[in-house]
Amino acid sequence: MNPLQGKRIVLGVSGSIAAYKAADLASKLTQAGALVDVVLSDGAERFVTPLTFASLTGRKAHASLWDSDAHVVHVGLGEGADLLVIAPCTANTLAKLATGQADNLLTLTALTARCPVLVAPAMDGGMFEHPATQANLETLRRRGVQVLGPAQGRMASGLTGLGRMLEPGEILGHVRLASSRNGPLAGKHVAVSAGGTQEPLDPVRYITNRSSGKQGFALAQAALDLGARVSLVVGATAAALPTPAGAERTDVDTAAQMAEAVLELSRTADVLIMAAAVADFRPRQVQAHKIKKGALPQVELEHTQDILLAVAEQRRRVGRPAVVVGFAAESEKLLENAQDKLERKNLSMIVANDISARDAGFAVDTNRVSLLLPGGLVEPLPLMTKSEVAEAILARVVGLLAEVAGS
Ligand code: CTP
C-alpha cells in the first residue's frame, strides 16, 4: 500500500551544498521502494558524484549532456517518470525552469517531463527573497509545480534566513503525498486522534498515561497514503512526534480539549478513528499554586467526558461520520470487553489490543490486534508493525465506507 512502491521517480540535483543531502533523499526514496533515476547538473557534480547516487539507488545516475546516449536518456527519463523532484533546486535552476531553458541534462529532462514536478529550493544570502527568484517561483507555481520549503535556519555562508533546503525526511513525506493523490480515499476526510491526554493537578503536575501516539500517527499516514484529507488530533504525550506530510494537526493537552476538537471535526468528517488514550478521570480541582509537600494532599477525581459516546450522540443528529472506529486497550477479557465497547459506543469497528503482551501496545513499534465488527465478526491479525496494523485497519475502513455508500 506504500504509494512509492514501484514508482519511477526522477531526482534532479542542482549545484548547491545541499546536494549532499540529496544522497540521503535518494537512499530514502529507494528504501521506500521507488525506482530512482538521478540527474545531476554540472554544478551538482562539483559537490557530489554520479557514483554516490548510483551506489545508493542501484541505477545509473546521469550527468553530462554529451554522453553518447544522453539525447535518448532525457526523453526516456522525462516521459517515463511518475514524478520529478528537484532537490536541491538552486536559484539558477529555478530561473531556467521558469523560462524553459534546456542547457543541461536536468533542465532538458524537466522540459520533457509530463508528470507532477516538485522543487525544493536551496539558496543562500537573501537570494530566495530576491524579486527575480520570487517571480520565477510564482511562474512555476502557476504551472502547477509544487514548491517545498525552503526552511528558515543557518545557511552555508553562516547567515541565518529563509533558504535552507527542507530535510530529506520532510521531502520524502511530500513526495509520498504527491504519489497518493488518486487513492481509494481521495475526496474523503479522515479524522484521527492519537496519544494520551494530560489532566492537570496543579501548575507543575498532571495525571497521564503511557500512550506513545505511534499507532495513531501510523493510521494518519496510512489514510494519507490512500489519498484522504487527514486531520490529526494529538494528545500531549505524542507532542514530539513529527506530523506526517499533508496532515492538518491540532495539539491538545486535556480530555476536554480533545473532546472539543474531535466533536468539531466529526460534524463534517467521513471517518473518525479514535486511537487516543483519553484519560478517564481528572482531578476535580486544579490548584492554582503548586501543592506544597508538607501535608499529603487528598486528590479527588471526577470522570472526563467519554468522547466516543458524545460522538455517537452527535452522529445520530448530524449523520456523520459515516464510519467510526474505536480502540479497546485491555489487560484481561480482551474480546468480551471490546465487544461490549463496540455496542455501547455504537462503533463501525473496534480494534482490540492486549496491552499485557510485551510486543504489543504502548511505546513498542509492533502491535497485535483483533478487529471486531458488528454481528460478532472477529478478525485476529498476527503480530505486525504499527504501520502494517494501520494499513489493515484502513483497508477495512475503505470497505466500510463502500458498504455505507451502497446501503
Ligand atoms: N475513549 C473516549 N473517551 C474517553 C475514554 C476513551 O472516546 N474518555 C475512547 C478511546 O479513544 C478508545 C475507546 O474509547 O477508542 C476505548 O477506550 P478504553 O480506554 O479502552 O475504554 P474505556 O471506554 O475508557 O473503558 P474502560 O476504561 O472501562 O476499559
Short mmCIF file of C-alpha atoms and ligand atoms in Angstrom, two decimals:
data_model
loop_
_atom_site.label_atom_id
_atom_site.label_comp_id
_atom_site.label_asym_id
_atom_site.label_seq_id
_atom_site.Cartn_x
_atom_site.Cartn_y
_atom_site.Cartn_z
CA MET A 1 0.00 0.00 0.00
CA ASN A 2 3.04 2.27 0.24
CA PRO A 3 2.38 4.71 -2.63
CA LEU A 4 6.08 4.90 -3.56
CA GLN A 5 6.41 1.17 -4.23
CA GLY A 6 7.48 0.67 -7.85
CA LYS A 7 7.08 4.37 -8.75
CA ARG A 8 9.56 5.84 -11.24
CA ILE A 9 10.99 8.96 -9.68
CA VAL A 10 13.49 11.24 -11.37
CA LEU A 11 15.55 13.08 -8.77
CA GLY A 12 17.19 16.18 -10.21
CA VAL A 13 20.11 17.55 -8.21
CA SER A 14 21.47 21.03 -8.87
CA GLY A 15 24.58 22.80 -7.66
CA SER A 16 24.10 23.70 -4.02
CA ILE A 17 26.00 22.45 -1.00
CA ALA A 18 22.67 20.85 0.00
CA ALA A 19 23.42 18.34 -2.82
CA TYR A 20 24.99 16.12 -0.15
CA LYS A 21 21.55 15.81 1.46
CA ALA A 22 20.13 14.69 -1.89
CA ALA A 23 22.17 11.50 -1.41
CA ASP A 24 20.14 10.79 1.74
CA LEU A 25 16.92 11.56 -0.12
CA ALA A 26 17.90 9.18 -2.95
CA SER A 27 18.55 6.49 -0.35
CA LYS A 28 15.24 7.09 1.46
CA LEU A 29 13.24 7.01 -1.80
CA THR A 30 14.96 3.78 -2.84
CA GLN A 31 14.30 2.18 0.54
CA ALA A 32 10.64 3.16 0.18
CA GLY A 33 10.51 1.03 -2.96
CA ALA A 34 10.80 3.71 -5.67
CA LEU A 35 12.95 3.32 -8.80
CA VAL A 36 15.10 6.42 -8.57
CA ASP A 37 16.89 7.89 -11.59
CA VAL A 38 19.20 10.72 -10.60
CA VAL A 39 20.16 13.54 -12.96
CA LEU A 40 22.87 15.93 -11.81
CA SER A 41 23.54 19.40 -13.15
CA ASP A 42 27.14 20.39 -13.87
CA GLY A 43 27.20 22.37 -10.62
CA ALA A 44 25.90 19.42 -8.62
CA GLU A 45 28.72 17.25 -9.94
CA ARG A 46 31.20 19.56 -8.22
CA PHE A 47 29.66 18.70 -4.84
CA VAL A 48 28.71 15.02 -5.27
CA THR A 49 29.39 12.41 -7.93
CA PRO A 50 27.07 10.25 -10.05
CA LEU A 51 28.77 7.26 -8.39
CA THR A 52 27.39 8.37 -4.99
CA PHE A 53 23.85 8.17 -6.36
CA ALA A 54 24.39 5.04 -8.46
CA SER A 55 25.64 3.28 -5.32
CA LEU A 56 22.58 4.32 -3.33
CA THR A 57 19.90 3.70 -5.97
CA GLY A 58 21.38 0.69 -7.77
CA ARG A 59 20.70 2.52 -11.06
CA LYS A 60 22.83 4.57 -13.40
CA ALA A 61 22.99 8.23 -12.42
CA HIS A 62 23.16 10.73 -15.28
CA ALA A 63 25.10 13.95 -15.58
CA SER A 64 26.67 15.04 -18.83
CA LEU A 65 24.53 16.15 -21.71
CA TRP A 66 27.27 14.97 -24.04
CA ASP A 67 27.23 11.26 -23.19
CA SER A 68 26.61 9.33 -26.38
CA ASP A 69 23.16 8.15 -25.19
CA ALA A 70 22.09 11.38 -23.44
CA HIS A 71 19.70 12.55 -26.15
CA VAL A 72 17.67 9.37 -25.69
CA VAL A 73 18.08 9.43 -21.94
CA HIS A 74 16.41 12.78 -21.31
CA VAL A 75 13.33 11.95 -23.32
CA GLY A 76 13.08 8.48 -21.76
CA LEU A 77 13.54 9.78 -18.22
CA GLY A 78 11.20 12.73 -18.59
CA GLU A 79 8.38 10.89 -20.31
CA GLY A 80 8.61 7.72 -18.26
CA ALA A 81 8.66 9.39 -14.84
CA ASP A 82 5.77 9.26 -12.38
CA LEU A 83 7.24 12.21 -10.53
CA LEU A 84 10.11 14.67 -10.97
CA VAL A 85 11.69 16.02 -7.79
CA ILE A 86 14.43 18.64 -7.99
CA ALA A 87 16.25 18.82 -4.65
CA PRO A 88 18.20 20.93 -4.10
CA CYS A 89 16.90 23.42 -6.66
CA THR A 90 19.20 26.45 -6.94
CA ALA A 91 18.11 29.98 -7.87
CA ASN A 92 19.81 29.42 -11.23
CA THR A 93 17.93 26.18 -11.97
CA LEU A 94 14.66 27.79 -10.85
CA ALA A 95 15.26 30.62 -13.33
CA LYS A 96 15.98 28.13 -16.11
CA LEU A 97 12.86 26.12 -15.32
CA ALA A 98 10.74 29.27 -15.28
CA THR A 99 12.00 30.36 -18.70
CA GLY A 100 12.06 26.90 -20.27
CA GLN A 101 15.80 26.73 -20.85
CA ALA A 102 17.38 23.41 -21.61
CA ASP A 103 21.12 23.76 -21.39
CA ASN A 104 21.90 20.65 -19.34
CA LEU A 105 20.50 17.16 -18.88
CA LEU A 106 18.50 18.18 -15.80
CA THR A 107 16.70 21.13 -17.41
CA LEU A 108 16.22 19.14 -20.63
CA THR A 109 14.62 16.31 -18.65
CA ALA A 110 12.36 18.82 -16.88
CA LEU A 111 11.12 20.09 -20.25
CA THR A 112 10.22 16.59 -21.42
CA ALA A 113 8.51 15.63 -18.12
CA ARG A 114 4.72 15.19 -18.27
CA CYS A 115 4.39 14.19 -14.61
CA PRO A 116 3.91 16.26 -11.41
CA VAL A 117 7.02 18.31 -10.55
CA LEU A 118 8.21 19.16 -7.03
CA VAL A 119 11.10 21.53 -6.34
CA ALA A 120 12.92 22.07 -3.04
CA PRO A 121 14.74 25.43 -3.29
CA ALA A 122 18.10 25.85 -1.58
CA MET A 123 19.97 29.14 -1.73
CA ASP A 124 21.94 31.47 0.45
CA GLY A 125 22.21 35.10 1.48
CA GLY A 126 18.80 36.52 0.65
CA MET A 127 18.66 35.08 -2.88
CA PHE A 128 15.33 33.47 -2.09
CA GLU A 129 13.73 36.79 -1.24
CA HIS A 130 15.03 38.49 -4.39
CA PRO A 131 12.12 39.64 -6.60
CA ALA A 132 13.61 37.70 -9.54
CA THR A 133 13.53 34.41 -7.61
CA GLN A 134 10.05 35.14 -6.25
CA ALA A 135 8.76 35.91 -9.75
CA ASN A 136 10.27 32.65 -11.06
CA LEU A 137 8.63 30.70 -8.24
CA GLU A 138 5.31 32.34 -8.98
CA THR A 139 5.59 31.36 -12.65
CA LEU A 140 6.35 27.76 -11.69
CA ARG A 141 3.53 27.62 -9.15
CA ARG A 142 1.08 28.85 -11.77
CA ARG A 143 2.19 25.97 -13.99
CA GLY A 144 1.37 23.53 -11.21
CA VAL A 145 4.86 22.99 -9.87
CA GLN A 146 4.81 22.26 -6.14
CA VAL A 147 7.37 24.26 -4.16
CA LEU A 148 8.62 22.59 -0.97
CA GLY A 149 10.03 24.99 1.62
CA PRO A 150 12.62 26.42 1.90
CA ALA A 151 13.11 26.38 5.66
CA GLN A 152 14.41 29.10 7.93
CA GLY A 153 17.80 28.49 9.51
CA ARG A 154 21.55 28.69 9.30
CA MET A 155 22.90 28.62 5.74
CA ALA A 156 26.31 27.60 4.45
CA SER A 157 27.56 31.22 4.45
CA GLY A 158 26.89 31.44 8.17
CA LEU A 159 23.94 33.77 7.60
CA THR A 160 20.57 32.87 9.07
CA GLY A 161 17.45 33.25 6.97
CA LEU A 162 15.00 31.66 4.59
CA GLY A 163 16.80 29.44 2.10
CA ARG A 164 17.70 26.10 3.68
CA MET A 165 16.52 23.07 1.78
CA LEU A 166 13.89 21.04 3.64
CA GLU A 167 15.32 17.97 5.34
CA PRO A 168 15.27 14.77 3.23
CA GLY A 169 12.70 13.16 5.56
CA GLU A 170 10.30 16.07 5.01
CA ILE A 171 10.81 15.99 1.24
CA LEU A 172 10.14 12.24 1.29
CA GLY A 173 6.81 12.95 3.06
CA HIS A 174 5.78 15.39 0.34
CA VAL A 175 6.82 13.00 -2.44
CA ARG A 176 4.77 10.28 -0.74
CA LEU A 177 1.80 12.62 -0.53
CA ALA A 178 2.08 13.63 -4.18
CA SER A 179 2.16 9.93 -5.14
CA SER A 180 -1.07 9.08 -3.34
CA ARG A 181 -3.43 11.66 -4.85
CA ASN A 182 -5.80 9.28 -6.59
CA GLY A 183 -6.08 6.62 -3.90
CA PRO A 184 -9.36 4.97 -2.82
CA LEU A 185 -9.92 7.58 -0.10
CA ALA A 186 -9.46 10.59 -2.42
CA GLY A 187 -12.12 13.17 -1.56
CA LYS A 188 -12.72 11.66 1.91
CA HIS A 189 -11.94 13.41 5.17
CA VAL A 190 -10.49 11.18 7.89
CA ALA A 191 -10.07 12.44 11.47
CA VAL A 192 -7.63 10.54 13.68
CA SER A 193 -6.90 11.04 17.38
CA ALA A 194 -3.54 9.92 18.77
CA GLY A 195 -1.55 9.93 22.00
CA GLY A 196 -2.54 10.32 25.62
CA THR A 197 -4.05 13.31 27.40
CA GLN A 198 -2.68 15.07 30.49
CA GLU A 199 -5.02 16.15 33.29
CA PRO A 200 -3.51 18.88 35.46
CA LEU A 201 -3.44 18.71 39.23
CA ASP A 202 -1.54 21.94 39.85
CA PRO A 203 0.73 24.14 37.65
CA VAL A 204 3.51 21.50 37.61
CA ARG A 205 1.81 18.10 37.98
CA TYR A 206 -0.62 16.08 35.95
CA ILE A 207 -2.16 12.61 35.53
CA THR A 208 -1.35 10.94 32.23
CA ASN A 209 -0.80 7.52 30.63
CA ARG A 210 1.85 5.65 28.65
CA SER A 211 0.43 6.10 25.15
CA SER A 212 3.20 7.00 22.66
CA GLY A 213 0.85 8.02 19.84
CA LYS A 214 2.74 5.81 17.36
CA GLN A 215 -0.32 3.78 16.32
CA GLY A 216 -2.41 6.92 15.76
CA PHE A 217 0.32 8.58 13.68
CA ALA A 218 0.69 5.39 11.61
CA LEU A 219 -3.08 5.49 10.99
CA ALA A 220 -2.86 9.10 9.82
CA GLN A 221 -0.03 8.17 7.43
CA ALA A 222 -1.96 5.16 6.10
CA ALA A 223 -5.03 7.34 5.44
CA LEU A 224 -2.85 9.91 3.63
CA ASP A 225 -1.32 7.07 1.57
CA LEU A 226 -4.82 6.22 0.36
CA GLY A 227 -5.43 9.80 -0.75
CA ALA A 228 -7.57 11.04 2.16
CA ARG A 229 -7.57 14.51 3.64
CA VAL A 230 -6.42 13.86 7.19
CA SER A 231 -6.95 15.80 10.43
CA LEU A 232 -4.85 14.59 13.35
CA VAL A 233 -5.74 15.49 16.95
CA VAL A 234 -2.66 14.91 19.07
CA GLY A 235 -2.63 14.37 22.84
CA ALA A 236 0.20 15.81 24.92
CA THR A 237 2.15 12.53 25.28
CA ALA A 238 2.68 12.42 21.50
CA ALA A 239 3.57 16.12 21.09
CA ALA A 240 7.14 15.35 19.96
CA LEU A 241 6.15 13.08 17.04
CA PRO A 242 6.65 14.68 13.60
CA THR A 243 3.49 15.49 11.62
CA PRO A 244 3.03 13.25 8.56
CA ALA A 245 3.27 15.45 5.44
CA GLY A 246 -0.16 16.69 4.46
CA ALA A 247 -1.92 16.08 7.80
CA GLU A 248 -3.71 19.01 9.46
CA ARG A 249 -2.68 18.83 13.10
CA THR A 250 -4.29 20.10 16.30
CA ASP A 251 -2.39 19.65 19.56
CA VAL A 252 -4.32 19.32 22.81
CA ASP A 253 -3.47 18.61 26.44
CA THR A 254 -6.61 17.51 28.24
CA ALA A 255 -9.54 15.16 27.57
CA ALA A 256 -11.87 18.18 27.48
CA GLN A 257 -9.77 19.85 24.76
CA MET A 258 -9.62 16.60 22.81
CA ALA A 259 -13.41 16.22 23.08
CA GLU A 260 -13.93 19.70 21.68
CA ALA A 261 -11.54 19.16 18.75
CA VAL A 262 -12.87 15.68 17.89
CA LEU A 263 -16.55 16.66 18.11
CA GLU A 264 -15.94 19.66 15.86
CA LEU A 265 -14.15 17.57 13.22
CA SER A 266 -16.78 14.82 13.47
CA ARG A 267 -19.50 17.20 12.28
CA THR A 268 -18.07 17.08 8.75
CA ALA A 269 -15.59 14.17 8.59
CA ASP A 270 -16.39 10.95 6.74
CA VAL A 271 -14.37 8.80 9.12
CA LEU A 272 -13.26 9.10 12.76
CA ILE A 273 -10.55 6.81 14.12
CA MET A 274 -10.25 7.26 17.86
CA ALA A 275 -6.82 5.84 18.68
CA ALA A 276 -6.08 8.29 21.51
CA ALA A 277 -5.73 7.10 25.08
CA VAL A 278 -8.09 9.59 26.67
CA ALA A 279 -7.90 9.99 30.44
CA ASP A 280 -10.98 8.53 32.11
CA PHE A 281 -10.58 10.64 35.26
CA ARG A 282 -9.18 14.04 36.14
CA PRO A 283 -8.61 15.91 39.40
CA ARG A 284 -11.89 17.58 40.37
CA GLN A 285 -9.99 20.75 41.22
CA VAL A 286 -6.88 22.15 39.60
CA GLN A 287 -4.87 24.01 42.23
CA ALA A 288 -3.80 27.49 41.14
CA HIS A 289 -0.50 27.16 43.01
CA LYS A 290 1.96 24.33 43.36
CA ILE A 291 0.87 21.94 46.11
CA LYS A 292 3.48 22.01 48.87
CA LYS A 293 4.80 18.69 50.09
CA GLY A 294 4.02 19.43 53.75
CA ALA A 295 0.65 17.78 54.14
CA LEU A 296 -0.19 14.76 51.98
CA PRO A 297 -2.85 16.01 49.53
CA GLN A 298 -6.14 14.18 49.11
CA VAL A 299 -6.85 14.24 45.36
CA GLU A 300 -10.47 13.88 44.47
CA LEU A 301 -11.13 12.69 40.92
CA GLU A 302 -14.06 13.06 38.56
CA HIS A 303 -14.93 11.39 35.27
CA THR A 304 -13.99 13.01 31.97
CA GLN A 305 -16.46 13.01 29.11
CA ASP A 306 -16.50 9.80 27.05
CA ILE A 307 -15.72 11.26 23.63
CA LEU A 308 -16.93 8.31 21.58
CA LEU A 309 -20.26 8.30 23.42
CA ALA A 310 -20.62 12.02 22.67
CA VAL A 311 -19.70 11.38 19.02
CA ALA A 312 -22.36 8.62 18.85
CA GLU A 313 -24.98 11.05 20.15
CA GLN A 314 -23.95 13.83 17.73
CA ARG A 315 -23.81 11.29 14.86
CA ARG A 316 -27.45 10.36 15.45
CA ARG A 317 -28.34 14.02 14.88
CA VAL A 318 -25.97 15.07 12.05
CA GLY A 319 -25.44 11.72 10.30
CA ARG A 320 -21.63 11.99 10.34
CA PRO A 321 -19.07 10.49 10.43
CA ALA A 322 -20.22 7.62 8.24
CA VAL A 323 -17.61 5.33 9.82
CA VAL A 324 -16.39 5.46 13.42
CA VAL A 325 -13.55 3.24 14.63
CA GLY A 326 -12.65 2.85 18.31
CA PHE A 327 -9.85 1.11 20.15
CA ALA A 328 -10.03 -1.11 23.18
CA ALA A 329 -6.88 -1.42 25.23
CA GLU A 330 -7.44 -4.32 27.58
CA SER A 331 -5.36 -6.28 30.04
CA GLU A 332 -7.98 -9.03 30.57
CA LYS A 333 -11.07 -10.48 28.81
CA LEU A 334 -9.95 -8.78 25.58
CA LEU A 335 -12.70 -9.81 23.16
CA GLU A 336 -15.54 -9.69 25.68
CA ASN A 337 -14.68 -6.15 26.82
CA ALA A 338 -14.07 -4.96 23.25
CA GLN A 339 -17.40 -6.38 22.07
CA ASP A 340 -19.13 -4.54 24.89
CA LYS A 341 -17.48 -1.21 23.88
CA LEU A 342 -18.33 -1.78 20.21
CA GLU A 343 -22.02 -1.97 21.08
CA ARG A 344 -22.10 0.66 23.84
CA LYS A 345 -20.30 3.29 21.72
CA ASN A 346 -22.21 2.37 18.54
CA LEU A 347 -19.00 1.84 16.53
CA SER A 348 -18.50 0.62 12.95
CA MET A 349 -15.44 -1.33 14.12
CA ILE A 350 -13.29 -1.70 17.20
CA VAL A 351 -9.61 -2.55 17.30
CA ALA A 352 -8.83 -4.65 20.36
CA ASN A 353 -5.31 -4.91 21.68
CA ASP A 354 -3.95 -6.82 24.61
CA ILE A 355 -1.75 -4.36 26.48
CA SER A 356 -0.36 -7.06 28.77
CA ALA A 357 1.68 -8.53 25.87
CA ARG A 358 5.31 -7.27 25.75
CA ASP A 359 5.46 -6.96 21.96
CA ALA A 360 2.18 -5.07 21.57
CA GLY A 361 0.57 -1.87 22.75
CA PHE A 362 2.33 1.09 24.34
CA ALA A 363 5.68 2.51 23.16
CA VAL A 364 6.84 -0.50 21.06
CA ASP A 365 6.79 -0.46 17.25
CA THR A 366 4.72 -3.62 16.89
CA ASN A 367 1.15 -4.43 17.74
CA ARG A 368 -1.10 -7.48 17.85
CA VAL A 369 -4.75 -6.63 17.43
CA SER A 370 -8.11 -8.15 16.57
CA LEU A 371 -10.69 -6.30 14.52
CA LEU A 372 -14.29 -6.64 15.73
CA LEU A 373 -17.27 -5.72 13.60
CA PRO A 374 -20.99 -5.60 14.43
CA GLY A 375 -22.65 -9.01 14.16
CA GLY A 376 -19.93 -10.77 16.13
CA LEU A 377 -17.35 -10.87 13.33
CA VAL A 378 -13.81 -11.12 14.75
CA GLU A 379 -10.65 -10.95 12.65
CA PRO A 380 -7.45 -11.63 14.63
CA LEU A 381 -4.36 -10.15 12.96
CA PRO A 382 -0.84 -11.55 13.52
CA LEU A 383 1.98 -9.57 15.16
CA MET A 384 2.67 -6.68 12.80
CA THR A 385 4.42 -3.33 12.74
CA LYS A 386 2.15 -0.45 13.69
CA SER A 387 2.28 0.73 10.07
CA GLU A 388 1.03 -2.67 8.88
CA VAL A 389 -1.73 -2.65 11.50
CA ALA A 390 -2.71 0.84 10.30
CA GLU A 391 -2.85 -0.35 6.67
CA ALA A 392 -5.04 -3.32 7.65
CA ILE A 393 -7.42 -1.01 9.56
CA LEU A 394 -7.63 1.49 6.68
CA ALA A 395 -8.30 -1.32 4.19
CA ARG A 396 -11.30 -2.24 6.37
CA VAL A 397 -12.38 1.41 6.55
CA VAL A 398 -12.44 1.62 2.73
CA GLY A 399 -14.77 -1.42 2.71
CA LEU A 400 -17.00 0.01 5.47
CA LEU A 401 -17.35 3.33 3.61
CA ALA A 402 -18.35 1.46 0.45
CA GLU A 403 -20.95 -0.51 2.45
CA VAL A 404 -22.43 2.70 3.87
CA ALA A 405 -22.49 4.31 0.40
CA GLY A 406 -24.22 1.22 -1.02
CA SER A 407 -26.86 0.91 1.71
N1 CTP B 1 -12.37 6.97 24.72
C1 CTP B 1 -13.08 8.14 24.58
N2 CTP B 1 -13.27 8.97 25.64
C2 CTP B 1 -12.80 8.65 26.86
C3 CTP B 1 -12.10 7.45 27.02
C4 CTP B 1 -11.90 6.62 25.94
O1 CTP B 1 -13.53 8.43 23.46
N3 CTP B 1 -13.00 9.49 27.87
C5 CTP B 1 -12.18 6.11 23.54
C6 CTP B 1 -10.76 5.70 23.25
O2 CTP B 1 -10.13 6.62 22.37
C7 CTP B 1 -10.93 4.34 22.59
C8 CTP B 1 -12.19 3.79 23.23
O3 CTP B 1 -12.87 4.91 23.80
O4 CTP B 1 -11.14 4.45 21.20
C9 CTP B 1 -11.97 2.79 24.31
O5 CTP B 1 -11.07 3.28 25.23
P1 CTP B 1 -10.70 2.43 26.54
O6 CTP B 1 -9.86 3.27 27.43
O7 CTP B 1 -10.20 1.08 26.17
O8 CTP B 1 -12.11 2.21 27.16
P2 CTP B 1 -12.99 3.00 28.15
O9 CTP B 1 -14.21 3.44 27.43
O10 CTP B 1 -12.21 4.05 28.83
O11 CTP B 1 -13.43 1.85 29.16
P3 CTP B 1 -12.62 1.14 30.35
O12 CTP B 1 -11.74 2.16 30.95
O13 CTP B 1 -13.70 0.68 31.24
O14 CTP B 1 -11.87 -0.01 29.73
#
